[in-house]
PDB file of C-alpha atoms in Angstrom:
ATOM      1  CA  UNK E   1      92.105 -24.867 124.696  1.00  0.00           C
ATOM      2  CA  UNK E   2      94.734 -27.424 126.511  1.00  0.00           C
ATOM      3  CA  UNK E   3      94.948 -30.381 123.758  1.00  0.00           C
ATOM      4  CA  UNK E   4      96.475 -33.910 125.355  1.00  0.00           C
ATOM      5  CA  UNK E   5      97.553 -36.560 124.036  1.00  0.00           C
ATOM      6  CA  UNK E   6      97.572 -40.081 125.751  1.00  0.00           C
ATOM      7  CA  UNK E   7      96.684 -38.248 128.609  1.00  0.00           C
ATOM      8  CA  UNK E   8      99.640 -35.793 128.733  1.00  0.00           C
ATOM      9  CA  UNK E   9      99.283 -31.964 127.897  1.00  0.00           C
ATOM     10  CA  UNK E  10     101.022 -31.855 124.975  1.00  0.00           C
ATOM     11  CA  UNK E  11     100.045 -27.827 123.886  1.00  0.00           C
ATOM     12  CA  UNK E  12      97.759 -24.718 125.712  1.00  0.00           C
ATOM     13  CA  UNK E  13      96.332 -22.424 124.042  1.00  0.00           C
ATOM     14  CA  UNK E  14      94.773 -19.135 125.366  1.00  0.00           C
ATOM     15  CA  UNK E  15      92.538 -16.029 123.670  1.00  0.00           C
ATOM     16  CA  UNK E  16      89.556 -15.040 123.594  1.00  0.00           C
ATOM     17  CA  UNK E  17      87.925 -16.000 119.757  1.00  0.00           C
ATOM     18  CA  UNK E  18      84.467 -16.878 118.303  1.00  0.00           C
ATOM     19  CA  UNK E  19      84.046 -19.268 115.959  1.00  0.00           C
ATOM     20  CA  UNK E  20      81.404 -18.262 113.840  1.00  0.00           C
ATOM     21  CA  UNK E  21      78.533 -21.131 111.900  1.00  0.00           C
ATOM     22  CA  UNK E  22      80.256 -21.408 108.345  1.00  0.00           C
ATOM     23  CA  UNK E  23      83.605 -20.907 108.982  1.00  0.00           C
ATOM     24  CA  UNK E  24      87.187 -22.725 109.691  1.00  0.00           C
ATOM     25  CA  UNK E  25      88.923 -21.706 112.810  1.00  0.00           C
ATOM     26  CA  UNK E  26      92.574 -22.140 112.827  1.00  0.00           C
ATOM     27  CA  UNK E  27      94.406 -21.954 116.235  1.00  0.00           C
ATOM     28  CA  UNK E  28      97.780 -22.143 117.097  1.00  0.00           C
ATOM     29  CA  UNK E  29      98.869 -24.238 120.556  1.00  0.00           C
ATOM     30  CA  UNK E  30     101.809 -22.850 122.782  1.00  0.00           C
ATOM     31  CA  UNK E  31     104.740 -26.186 124.263  1.00  0.00           C
ATOM     32  CA  UNK E  32     103.963 -26.761 127.433  1.00  0.00           C
ATOM     33  CA  UNK E  33     107.076 -25.400 128.808  1.00  0.00           C
ATOM     34  CA  UNK E  34     107.640 -22.523 126.983  1.00  0.00           C
ATOM     35  CA  UNK E  35     107.933 -18.856 128.359  1.00  0.00           C
ATOM     36  CA  UNK E  36     104.670 -17.095 127.478  1.00  0.00           C
ATOM     37  CA  UNK E  37     103.086 -14.879 128.797  1.00  0.00           C
ATOM     38  CA  UNK E  38      99.047 -14.550 127.463  1.00  0.00           C
ATOM     39  CA  UNK E  39      97.383 -10.606 127.106  1.00  0.00           C
ATOM     40  CA  UNK E  40      93.513  -9.567 127.226  1.00  0.00           C
ATOM     41  CA  UNK E  41      92.881  -6.702 126.093  1.00  0.00           C
ATOM     42  CA  UNK E  42      90.334  -4.388 128.321  1.00  0.00           C
ATOM     43  CA  UNK E  43      88.146  -1.758 126.251  1.00  0.00           C
ATOM     44  CA  UNK E  44      86.766   1.160 129.295  1.00  0.00           C
ATOM     45  CA  UNK E  45      84.006   3.578 127.310  1.00  0.00           C
ATOM     46  CA  UNK E  46      82.563   5.766 129.279  1.00  0.00           C
ATOM     47  CA  UNK E  47      79.839   9.124 129.460  1.00  0.00           C
ATOM     48  CA  UNK E  48      80.469  12.224 131.298  1.00  0.00           C
ATOM     49  CA  UNK E  49      77.669  13.729 132.471  1.00  0.00           C
ATOM     50  CA  UNK E  50      76.351  17.356 130.482  1.00  0.00           C
ATOM     51  CA  UNK E  51      76.203  19.574 133.973  1.00  0.00           C
ATOM     52  CA  UNK E  52      78.438  21.771 135.311  1.00  0.00           C
ATOM     53  CA  UNK E  53      81.689  21.197 136.435  1.00  0.00           C
ATOM     54  CA  UNK E  54      81.028  17.438 135.983  1.00  0.00           C
ATOM     55  CA  UNK E  55      84.164  16.845 133.332  1.00  0.00           C
ATOM     56  CA  UNK E  56      87.117  15.441 134.868  1.00  0.00           C
ATOM     57  CA  UNK E  57      90.746  15.257 133.310  1.00  0.00           C
ATOM     58  CA  UNK E  58      90.830  15.111 130.427  1.00  0.00           C
ATOM     59  CA  UNK E  59      93.827  12.950 130.065  1.00  0.00           C
ATOM     60  CA  UNK E  60      94.710  10.225 133.354  1.00  0.00           C
ATOM     61  CA  UNK E  61      94.417  10.158 137.106  1.00  0.00           C
ATOM     62  CA  UNK E  62      91.672   7.304 137.032  1.00  0.00           C
ATOM     63  CA  UNK E  63      92.797   4.041 137.384  1.00  0.00           C
ATOM     64  CA  UNK E  64      90.321   1.268 136.962  1.00  0.00           C
ATOM     65  CA  UNK E  65      90.231  -2.371 138.063  1.00  0.00           C
ATOM     66  CA  UNK E  66      88.312  -5.549 136.423  1.00  0.00           C
ATOM     67  CA  UNK E  67      87.204  -7.628 138.824  1.00  0.00           C
ATOM     68  CA  UNK E  68      85.591 -10.450 137.612  1.00  0.00           C
ATOM     69  CA  UNK E  69      84.544 -14.737 138.820  1.00  0.00           C
ATOM     70  CA  UNK E  70      88.212 -15.591 138.665  1.00  0.00           C
ATOM     71  CA  UNK E  71      90.586 -12.866 139.869  1.00  0.00           C
ATOM     72  CA  UNK E  72      90.751  -9.185 139.295  1.00  0.00           C
ATOM     73  CA  UNK E  73      93.498  -7.202 136.770  1.00  0.00           C
ATOM     74  CA  UNK E  74      95.940  -4.773 137.776  1.00  0.00           C
ATOM     75  CA  UNK E  75      94.675  -0.959 138.329  1.00  0.00           C
ATOM     76  CA  UNK E  76      95.433   0.965 135.269  1.00  0.00           C
ATOM     77  CA  UNK E  77      95.624   4.175 134.791  1.00  0.00           C
ATOM     78  CA  UNK E  78      93.112   4.609 131.941  1.00  0.00           C
ATOM     79  CA  UNK E  79      93.858   7.890 129.788  1.00  0.00           C
ATOM     80  CA  UNK E  80      90.390   8.892 127.733  1.00  0.00           C
ATOM     81  CA  UNK E  81      89.136  12.438 127.648  1.00  0.00           C
ATOM     82  CA  UNK E  82      86.363  12.715 130.210  1.00  0.00           C
ATOM     83  CA  UNK E  83      85.802  16.170 129.451  1.00  0.00           C
ATOM     84  CA  UNK E  84      81.766  16.968 130.122  1.00  0.00           C
ATOM     85  CA  UNK E  85      79.339  15.353 128.111  1.00  0.00           C
ATOM     86  CA  UNK E  86      81.514  13.745 125.934  1.00  0.00           C
ATOM     87  CA  UNK E  87      81.782  10.181 125.497  1.00  0.00           C
ATOM     88  CA  UNK E  88      84.975   8.766 125.543  1.00  0.00           C
ATOM     89  CA  UNK E  89      86.866   4.940 125.264  1.00  0.00           C
ATOM     90  CA  UNK E  90      90.821   3.649 126.187  1.00  0.00           C
ATOM     91  CA  UNK E  91      92.103   0.379 126.503  1.00  0.00           C
ATOM     92  CA  UNK E  92      94.689  -1.552 128.697  1.00  0.00           C
ATOM     93  CA  UNK E  93      96.673  -5.136 128.779  1.00  0.00           C
ATOM     94  CA  UNK E  94      96.878  -7.039 131.267  1.00  0.00           C
ATOM     95  CA  UNK E  95      97.866 -10.555 131.331  1.00  0.00           C
ATOM     96  CA  UNK E  96      95.094 -11.355 134.315  1.00  0.00           C
ATOM     97  CA  UNK E  97      91.733 -13.754 132.905  1.00  0.00           C
ATOM     98  CA  UNK E  98      89.448 -12.535 134.922  1.00  0.00           C
ATOM     99  CA  UNK E  99      86.693 -15.075 134.162  1.00  0.00           C
ATOM    100  CA  UNK E 100      83.380 -13.703 133.602  1.00  0.00           C
ATOM    101  CA  UNK E 101      82.920  -9.198 134.427  1.00  0.00           C
ATOM    102  CA  UNK E 102      81.069  -8.113 137.589  1.00  0.00           C
ATOM    103  CA  UNK E 103      82.338  -5.255 138.686  1.00  0.00           C
ATOM    104  CA  UNK E 104      84.741  -1.790 138.354  1.00  0.00           C
ATOM    105  CA  UNK E 105      86.578   0.730 140.820  1.00  0.00           C
ATOM    106  CA  UNK E 106      87.976   3.160 139.633  1.00  0.00           C
ATOM    107  CA  UNK E 107      90.136   5.652 141.808  1.00  0.00           C
ATOM    108  CA  UNK E 108      90.643   9.209 140.971  1.00  0.00           C
ATOM    109  CA  UNK E 109      94.243  10.441 142.045  1.00  0.00           C
ATOM    110  CA  UNK E 110      93.273  13.682 140.470  1.00  0.00           C
ATOM    111  CA  UNK E 111      92.173  16.684 141.265  1.00  0.00           C
ATOM    112  CA  UNK E 112      89.000  16.561 139.568  1.00  0.00           C
ATOM    113  CA  UNK E 113      86.274  15.268 140.302  1.00  0.00           C
ATOM    114  CA  UNK E 114      83.801  13.425 137.584  1.00  0.00           C
ATOM    115  CA  UNK E 115      80.870  11.936 137.245  1.00  0.00           C
ATOM    116  CA  UNK E 116      79.889   9.901 134.517  1.00  0.00           C
ATOM    117  CA  UNK E 117      76.464   8.242 133.447  1.00  0.00           C
ATOM    118  CA  UNK E 118      76.700   5.148 131.121  1.00  0.00           C
ATOM    119  CA  UNK E 119      79.980   3.137 131.237  1.00  0.00           C
ATOM    120  CA  UNK E 120      80.583  -0.093 129.726  1.00  0.00           C
ATOM    121  CA  UNK E 121      83.799  -2.656 128.852  1.00  0.00           C
ATOM    122  CA  UNK E 122      84.807  -5.028 126.098  1.00  0.00           C
ATOM    123  CA  UNK E 123      87.145  -8.086 126.500  1.00  0.00           C
ATOM    124  CA  UNK E 124      89.097  -8.548 123.196  1.00  0.00           C
ATOM    125  CA  UNK E 125      86.946  -6.832 121.579  1.00  0.00           C
ATOM    126  CA  UNK E 126      83.137  -8.342 122.499  1.00  0.00           C
ATOM    127  CA  UNK E 127      80.951  -6.572 124.895  1.00  0.00           C
ATOM    128  CA  UNK E 128      81.386  -7.477 128.798  1.00  0.00           C
ATOM    129  CA  UNK E 129      78.775  -5.501 130.609  1.00  0.00           C
ATOM    130  CA  UNK E 130      77.458  -2.127 131.062  1.00  0.00           C
ATOM    131  CA  UNK E 131      76.552   0.195 133.352  1.00  0.00           C
ATOM    132  CA  UNK E 132      73.634   2.910 133.598  1.00  0.00           C
ATOM    133  CA  UNK E 133      72.449   5.477 135.996  1.00  0.00           C
ATOM    134  CA  UNK E 134      75.143   8.501 137.363  1.00  0.00           C
ATOM    135  CA  UNK E 135      78.000   8.275 139.324  1.00  0.00           C
ATOM    136  CA  UNK E 136      80.162  10.603 141.065  1.00  0.00           C
ATOM    137  CA  UNK E 137      84.190   9.989 141.690  1.00  0.00           C
ATOM    138  CA  UNK E 138      85.161  12.488 144.072  1.00  0.00           C
ATOM    139  CA  UNK E 139      88.224  14.358 144.151  1.00  0.00           C
ATOM    140  CA  UNK E 140      90.623  14.923 146.813  1.00  0.00           C
ATOM    141  CA  UNK E 141      87.372  16.590 149.291  1.00  0.00           C
ATOM    142  CA  UNK E 142      84.837  13.565 148.652  1.00  0.00           C
ATOM    143  CA  UNK E 143      85.536   9.953 147.865  1.00  0.00           C
ATOM    144  CA  UNK E 144      87.640   8.830 145.331  1.00  0.00           C
ATOM    145  CA  UNK E 145      87.669   5.265 145.036  1.00  0.00           C
ATOM    146  CA  UNK E 146      83.969   4.187 144.013  1.00  0.00           C
ATOM    147  CA  UNK E 147      82.468   0.021 142.165  1.00  0.00           C
ATOM    148  CA  UNK E 148      79.571  -0.288 139.772  1.00  0.00           C
ATOM    149  CA  UNK E 149      78.174  -3.857 138.849  1.00  0.00           C
ATOM    150  CA  UNK E 150      77.969  -3.947 136.097  1.00  0.00           C
ATOM    151  CA  UNK E 151      74.914  -5.553 133.590  1.00  0.00           C
ATOM    152  CA  UNK E 152      76.102  -8.325 132.151  1.00  0.00           C
ATOM    153  CA  UNK E 153      73.139  -9.035 129.875  1.00  0.00           C
ATOM    154  CA  UNK E 154      72.211  -7.362 126.482  1.00  0.00           C
ATOM    155  CA  UNK E 155      69.012  -5.493 126.453  1.00  0.00           C
ATOM    156  CA  UNK E 156      67.333  -6.437 123.219  1.00  0.00           C
ATOM    157  CA  UNK E 157      64.562  -3.867 122.440  1.00  0.00           C
ATOM    158  CA  UNK E 158      61.671  -3.979 119.471  1.00  0.00           C
ATOM    159  CA  UNK E 159      59.713  -1.342 118.643  1.00  0.00           C
ATOM    160  CA  UNK E 160      56.661  -1.985 116.109  1.00  0.00           C
ATOM    161  CA  UNK E 161      53.820  -0.823 114.362  1.00  0.00           C
ATOM    162  CA  UNK E 162      50.398  -2.537 113.463  1.00  0.00           C
ATOM    163  CA  UNK E 163      49.082  -1.788 110.467  1.00  0.00           C
ATOM    164  CA  UNK E 164      45.433   0.222 110.013  1.00  0.00           C
ATOM    165  CA  UNK E 165      43.550  -2.866 108.982  1.00  0.00           C
ATOM    166  CA  UNK E 166      39.974  -3.978 110.566  1.00  0.00           C
ATOM    167  CA  UNK E 167      42.591  -7.340 111.498  1.00  0.00           C
ATOM    168  CA  UNK E 168      45.953  -6.220 112.084  1.00  0.00           C
ATOM    169  CA  UNK E 169      45.298  -5.931 115.699  1.00  0.00           C
ATOM    170  CA  UNK E 170      47.428  -8.843 117.316  1.00  0.00           C
ATOM    171  CA  UNK E 171      47.310 -10.091 121.048  1.00  0.00           C
ATOM    172  CA  UNK E 172      49.741  -8.118 123.284  1.00  0.00           C
ATOM    173  CA  UNK E 173      51.935 -11.726 124.179  1.00  0.00           C
ATOM    174  CA  UNK E 174      52.085 -14.872 122.090  1.00  0.00           C
ATOM    175  CA  UNK E 175      55.039 -14.264 119.449  1.00  0.00           C
ATOM    176  CA  UNK E 176      58.343 -15.321 120.246  1.00  0.00           C
ATOM    177  CA  UNK E 177      60.969 -13.088 118.532  1.00  0.00           C
ATOM    178  CA  UNK E 178      64.175 -14.802 118.206  1.00  0.00           C
ATOM    179  CA  UNK E 179      67.516 -12.050 117.212  1.00  0.00           C
ATOM    180  CA  UNK E 180      69.646 -13.814 115.172  1.00  0.00           C
ATOM    181  CA  UNK E 181      72.881 -11.579 114.627  1.00  0.00           C
ATOM    182  CA  UNK E 182      76.801 -12.921 113.015  1.00  0.00           C
ATOM    183  CA  UNK E 183      78.296 -14.189 116.804  1.00  0.00           C
ATOM    184  CA  UNK E 184      75.069 -16.498 116.758  1.00  0.00           C
ATOM    185  CA  UNK E 185      71.186 -16.100 118.382  1.00  0.00           C
ATOM    186  CA  UNK E 186      69.565 -15.245 121.224  1.00  0.00           C
ATOM    187  CA  UNK E 187      66.352 -17.476 122.312  1.00  0.00           C
ATOM    188  CA  UNK E 188      63.197 -16.998 121.521  1.00  0.00           C
ATOM    189  CA  UNK E 189      61.245 -14.835 124.175  1.00  0.00           C
ATOM    190  CA  UNK E 190      57.360 -13.317 124.112  1.00  0.00           C
ATOM    191  CA  UNK E 191      58.042 -10.278 124.024  1.00  0.00           C
ATOM    192  CA  UNK E 192      54.519  -8.609 125.860  1.00  0.00           C
ATOM    193  CA  UNK E 193      53.541  -5.031 123.697  1.00  0.00           C
ATOM    194  CA  UNK E 194      50.869  -3.514 122.802  1.00  0.00           C
ATOM    195  CA  UNK E 195      49.921  -4.879 118.701  1.00  0.00           C
ATOM    196  CA  UNK E 196      46.313  -3.173 118.972  1.00  0.00           C
ATOM    197  CA  UNK E 197      45.428  -0.929 115.082  1.00  0.00           C
ATOM    198  CA  UNK E 198      47.668   1.656 115.369  1.00  0.00           C
ATOM    199  CA  UNK E 199      49.870   0.723 118.197  1.00  0.00           C
ATOM    200  CA  UNK E 200      53.758   2.138 118.197  1.00  0.00           C
ATOM    201  CA  UNK E 201      54.382   0.114 121.490  1.00  0.00           C
ATOM    202  CA  UNK E 202      57.936  -1.026 122.361  1.00  0.00           C
ATOM    203  CA  UNK E 203      58.761  -3.725 124.519  1.00  0.00           C
ATOM    204  CA  UNK E 204      61.518  -5.139 126.263  1.00  0.00           C
TER     205      UNK E 204
END
């Protein structure tokens, strides 16, 4: 955020934050010319595959570079427990504002192949992208650098069960769902599903 006084930038502030509904937020601006370094906290949440020899090192050895619409971070060795089947997270600070998160580059500098099946990336504590599948980051004998493209949309799933009464069943579509939380709300979505009697189906 920049604040101008009579057309001249007088103060500047940068940090990811949220103004919640009916809340009061005060921010302190840095005067222009001050030597201030802004850092952003990036967190990698990952789950290793349960397959034999799919676990990576239980410390560092994997360099993460986050790439977005405005630039990219430097490579960071993000230490975490990556043993078989483990879910862990690691964090690092970087002074680059990458904008909207698009991709993650992972370079293996260790001697351990690592296979992971889930990954999420948080920017200053807010989930900015997710990935699901199976990805192998090879050791010296394989492909040591892999890139994954993140899904930056959040998937919401509605699970419902219709009553057993004579007229309890509904139409497959025609019901708009809006989810409301502490940080805001979704737009209304027509979430199609089987809503006949004794149904228990879910749709995204």
